[in-house]
XYZ file of C-alpha atoms in Angstrom:
324
model
C -86.387 26.708 -13.396
C -84.070 23.745 -14.443
C -84.938 20.445 -13.095
C -82.652 18.887 -10.450
C -81.477 15.282 -10.813
C -81.881 14.350 -7.125
C -85.131 15.208 -5.528
C -86.071 15.773 -1.965
C -89.793 14.987 -1.394
C -92.581 15.900 1.199
C -95.786 14.154 1.615
C -98.551 16.349 0.028
C -101.332 13.748 0.515
C -101.740 11.644 -2.618
C -98.884 13.507 -4.352
C -96.155 11.745 -2.346
C -93.452 12.309 -4.915
C -94.044 16.078 -5.216
C -90.617 17.972 -5.249
C -89.971 19.786 -2.011
C -90.419 23.553 -2.458
C -88.431 26.185 -0.500
C -88.096 29.834 -0.434
C -84.612 30.888 0.610
C -84.169 34.100 2.606
C -80.624 35.496 2.472
C -78.242 38.449 1.933
C -75.365 39.710 -0.041
C -72.714 38.339 2.225
C -70.593 35.376 1.818
C -72.476 33.351 4.421
C -75.789 32.972 2.394
C -74.322 31.244 -0.811
C -73.026 27.855 0.525
C -76.382 26.810 2.214
C -78.146 27.729 -0.887
C -75.990 25.632 -2.954
C -76.334 22.745 -0.635
C -80.021 22.753 -0.965
C -79.847 22.787 -4.779
C -77.421 20.146 -4.837
C -79.603 18.089 -2.532
C -82.586 18.214 -4.946
C -84.649 20.844 -3.223
C -86.656 23.103 -5.319
C -85.804 26.679 -4.355
C -88.809 28.269 -5.923
C -87.658 31.914 -4.953
C -84.987 33.980 -3.147
C -85.866 36.872 -0.998
C -83.414 39.688 -0.116
C -84.160 42.393 2.323
C -84.400 45.988 0.632
C -82.106 48.629 2.009
C -83.533 51.101 4.418
C -83.303 53.953 1.658
C -86.155 52.231 -0.188
C -88.777 53.182 2.322
C -91.270 54.178 -0.353
C -90.900 50.982 -2.312
C -93.541 48.431 -2.493
C -93.844 45.938 0.258
C -92.172 43.311 -2.083
C -91.055 43.262 -5.766
C -89.327 40.928 -8.112
C -85.891 41.729 -9.571
C -85.102 41.523 -13.241
C -82.651 38.917 -14.397
C -80.264 41.493 -15.375
C -78.755 44.483 -13.352
C -77.662 44.605 -9.775
C -80.077 44.513 -6.721
C -80.306 47.797 -4.857
C -79.259 46.087 -1.591
C -75.901 45.166 -3.359
C -74.913 48.655 -4.595
C -73.027 49.634 -1.586
C -70.999 46.402 -1.125
C -70.014 46.559 -4.922
C -68.620 50.230 -4.447
C -66.787 49.064 -1.247
C -65.472 45.918 -3.156
C -67.076 43.631 -0.749
C -69.427 41.686 -3.126
C -69.085 38.054 -2.971
C -67.524 36.338 -5.899
C -70.693 34.312 -6.561
C -73.474 35.271 -4.507
C -77.053 34.010 -4.199
C -78.261 36.301 -6.951
C -75.730 34.882 -9.309
C -76.753 31.382 -8.388
C -80.338 32.369 -8.908
C -79.834 33.668 -12.338
C -77.848 30.564 -13.426
C -80.854 28.440 -12.198
C -83.569 30.841 -13.304
C -84.813 31.308 -9.862
C -87.013 34.353 -9.197
C -85.581 36.908 -6.700
C -87.435 39.436 -4.753
C -86.585 42.270 -2.645
C -88.731 42.802 0.402
C -89.271 46.162 2.296
C -92.185 44.897 4.637
C -92.575 41.126 4.805
C -95.553 41.424 7.175
C -97.585 43.495 4.640
C -100.516 41.688 3.057
C -99.182 42.032 -0.457
C -95.820 40.365 0.659
C -97.607 37.555 2.405
C -99.772 37.016 -0.739
C -96.594 36.687 -2.881
C -94.871 34.272 -0.567
C -98.056 32.265 -0.092
C -98.720 32.104 -3.757
C -95.285 30.424 -4.242
C -96.608 27.467 -2.230
C -93.283 26.713 -0.215
C -93.195 23.564 1.829
C -90.561 25.294 3.903
C -88.713 28.601 4.117
C -84.785 28.516 4.715
C -82.664 31.515 5.846
C -79.061 32.403 6.286
C -77.910 35.695 7.146
C -81.141 37.337 6.443
C -80.918 40.728 8.307
C -84.616 41.269 9.244
C -86.834 39.715 11.694
C -89.424 37.549 9.731
C -93.034 38.101 11.135
C -95.267 35.513 12.418
C -97.684 35.768 9.561
C -94.893 34.684 7.269
C -93.571 32.081 9.482
C -97.013 30.382 9.512
C -97.074 30.118 5.609
C -95.076 26.939 4.878
C -96.373 23.591 6.363
C -92.888 22.572 7.390
C -92.137 25.901 9.092
C -88.941 28.065 8.636
C -85.257 27.173 9.369
C -82.389 29.531 9.947
C -78.598 28.799 9.841
C -76.886 30.406 12.792
C -73.119 30.249 13.224
C -72.945 29.541 16.903
C -73.821 26.786 19.301
C -77.275 27.995 20.362
C -78.500 29.110 22.831
C -74.992 30.726 23.242
C -74.578 33.958 21.292
C -77.945 34.576 19.672
C -77.883 37.822 17.659
C -76.646 39.469 14.519
C -72.847 39.057 14.741
C -72.195 35.639 16.676
C -68.545 35.127 15.107
C -67.418 38.580 16.456
C -68.371 37.335 19.976
C -66.734 33.990 19.370
C -63.478 35.817 18.628
C -64.070 38.278 21.555
C -64.503 35.423 24.030
C -61.188 33.824 22.969
C -62.885 30.439 22.618
C -61.354 27.610 20.548
C -64.520 25.569 19.942
C -67.800 26.870 18.376
C -70.279 25.513 15.987
C -73.428 25.893 13.926
C -77.070 25.474 14.508
C -79.975 25.082 12.319
C -83.073 26.053 14.189
C -86.784 26.822 13.770
C -87.518 30.479 13.295
C -89.895 31.876 16.003
C -90.947 35.413 17.108
C -87.879 35.542 19.338
C -84.743 35.997 17.593
C -82.518 32.704 17.259
C -84.611 31.142 20.046
C -86.451 28.635 18.263
C -86.139 24.825 18.780
C -82.944 23.216 17.356
C -83.134 20.951 14.496
C -79.425 20.323 13.742
C -76.198 21.354 15.542
C -72.558 20.547 15.014
C -69.332 21.719 16.649
C -66.439 23.468 14.756
C -62.983 24.316 16.017
C -61.496 27.851 15.937
C -57.977 27.571 15.041
C -55.249 29.921 16.024
C -55.037 32.871 13.525
C -58.008 32.057 11.502
C -59.567 35.188 9.880
C -63.295 36.035 10.367
C -63.760 35.635 6.744
C -62.490 32.072 6.623
C -64.289 31.126 9.769
C -67.443 32.458 8.265
C -66.820 30.417 5.183
C -66.330 27.167 7.124
C -69.423 27.897 9.262
C -71.305 28.487 6.041
C -70.189 25.146 4.457
C -71.146 23.213 7.664
C -74.364 25.135 7.785
C -75.153 24.009 4.300
C -74.757 20.337 5.134
C -76.781 20.699 8.365
C -79.571 22.794 6.578
C -80.184 19.999 3.924
C -80.244 17.258 6.579
C -82.772 19.356 8.662
C -84.955 19.964 5.584
C -84.877 16.271 4.635
C -85.740 15.227 8.250
C -88.575 17.524 8.681
C -89.965 16.548 5.370
C -89.674 12.951 6.210
C -91.036 13.320 9.603
C -87.854 11.768 11.225
C -86.578 14.744 12.939
C -87.872 16.115 16.291
C -86.808 19.640 17.054
C -85.456 20.139 20.511
C -86.361 23.384 22.561
C -83.433 25.519 23.374
C -82.392 25.472 27.087
C -83.064 28.883 28.802
C -80.087 28.238 31.170
C -77.041 29.779 29.548
C -78.862 31.532 26.766
C -77.253 34.782 25.728
C -78.108 37.308 23.186
C -75.422 39.724 21.970
C -76.120 42.713 19.686
C -73.914 44.619 17.342
C -70.446 45.390 18.887
C -69.657 48.969 20.171
C -66.471 50.773 20.049
C -65.672 49.537 23.372
C -66.025 45.854 22.358
C -62.939 46.496 20.039
C -60.726 47.392 23.098
C -58.169 44.773 24.027
C -57.002 45.004 27.758
C -53.404 44.046 28.530
C -54.636 41.529 31.123
C -55.465 39.181 28.123
C -53.219 36.570 26.965
C -51.187 37.364 23.969
C -52.852 34.359 22.254
C -56.257 35.626 22.931
C -55.401 39.165 21.627
C -53.778 37.687 18.468
C -56.844 35.585 17.642
C -59.233 38.439 18.215
C -57.326 40.875 15.856
C -57.235 38.152 13.165
C -60.834 37.299 13.798
C -62.098 41.067 13.265
C -59.668 41.936 10.622
C -62.386 42.122 7.898
C -64.342 44.520 10.058
C -64.170 48.336 9.017
C -63.241 49.289 12.625
C -59.745 48.227 13.863
C -59.192 46.957 17.419
C -57.487 49.136 20.005
C -54.926 47.769 22.576
C -55.201 49.498 25.927
C -51.631 49.027 27.566
C -50.010 50.976 30.458
C -52.054 54.108 29.624
C -51.472 53.827 25.948
C -54.029 53.223 23.242
C -52.654 51.365 20.158
C -54.878 51.051 17.165
C -53.640 47.787 15.483
C -54.015 47.146 11.764
C -52.207 43.851 11.421
C -50.361 41.218 13.707
C -47.732 38.678 12.601
C -47.810 36.353 15.752
C -47.434 36.036 19.486
C -44.850 34.618 21.919
C -46.545 32.766 24.839
C -43.353 32.610 27.150
C -42.170 36.142 26.397
C -41.761 38.523 29.249
C -41.136 42.140 28.313
C -39.672 44.622 30.757
C -41.980 47.348 29.405
C -45.509 47.397 28.150
C -44.376 48.436 24.594
C -41.050 47.555 22.767
C -40.024 48.148 19.166
C -38.281 45.224 17.498
C -37.170 46.304 14.117
C -40.173 46.771 11.868
C -42.582 45.359 14.582
C -44.134 46.589 17.837
C -44.137 44.129 20.678
C -46.909 44.387 23.267
C -46.893 42.966 26.680
C -49.822 40.783 27.725
C -50.443 38.476 30.562
C -48.971 36.061 29.711
C -46.920 36.643 26.531
C -46.131 39.323 23.916
C -47.958 40.260 20.745
C -46.205 41.255 17.588
C -47.912 43.915 15.611
C -46.810 44.836 12.107
C -49.116 47.940 11.463
C -50.269 50.181 14.316
C -50.935 53.809 15.261
């Protein structure tokens, strides 16, 4: 691997200047790349990257290295759907000559042996889609960190940004926490707030969270390595876990404000499922929206205005440009 100019260090006894070694657990989505870039820019030696193998590879080894050419099996579906990130973590790994592994069973002895042989000081994760078993969490002396796009303990779980938009809040954030047996429940190392502007798409919000998460992750790694950071246990009061959304979670009742409906539709526009407005006994599947009017008062639940459909909310009216 190519040497980094700026090096973060961890105390390894007499070898105080040894480069801090990290294994990075990520995925093929856009959220994983910015935190990885932040670690590398900050002088952390990322000695390996681990991806979760797709379920279809149930008969594959527990863990295996990827060649430096070709496409990981876990990326094939996204490439076919046009959802590949422009420069994902495997692209970064190949530029930096960082080994990449796909893991099917992280808790298997062979997988633990591979991870242990890499001698990581810390494991960092961002958008890794599997639970990391305790036997792996115990490998690195500095522990394991995860970047989560919500203000924990609120909205633990696999799709926090969906629930941020669903709740209609205008203030969210990013948390870096210690990984534990309970999903997203470990002690907080770094946390920062981030505004949710009107009309922002989920893709753009994810990008902003990832950029902020990269800064927080590097700060967390440096603080743990220097012994200057004390993780804070999460509060149990107000903690919430939200799973993957169901069909009903895409329904928008007319009792919402038009502003809330507009922001939710924009926020989930990159999901394969479209929101459905439930108004006056009608169900309208919305593909896109152009805006909302806070002070509008429609005499009927639905009104056609040229090429747009106006939907009455409480308060306001939503302008939709593509609907069924």
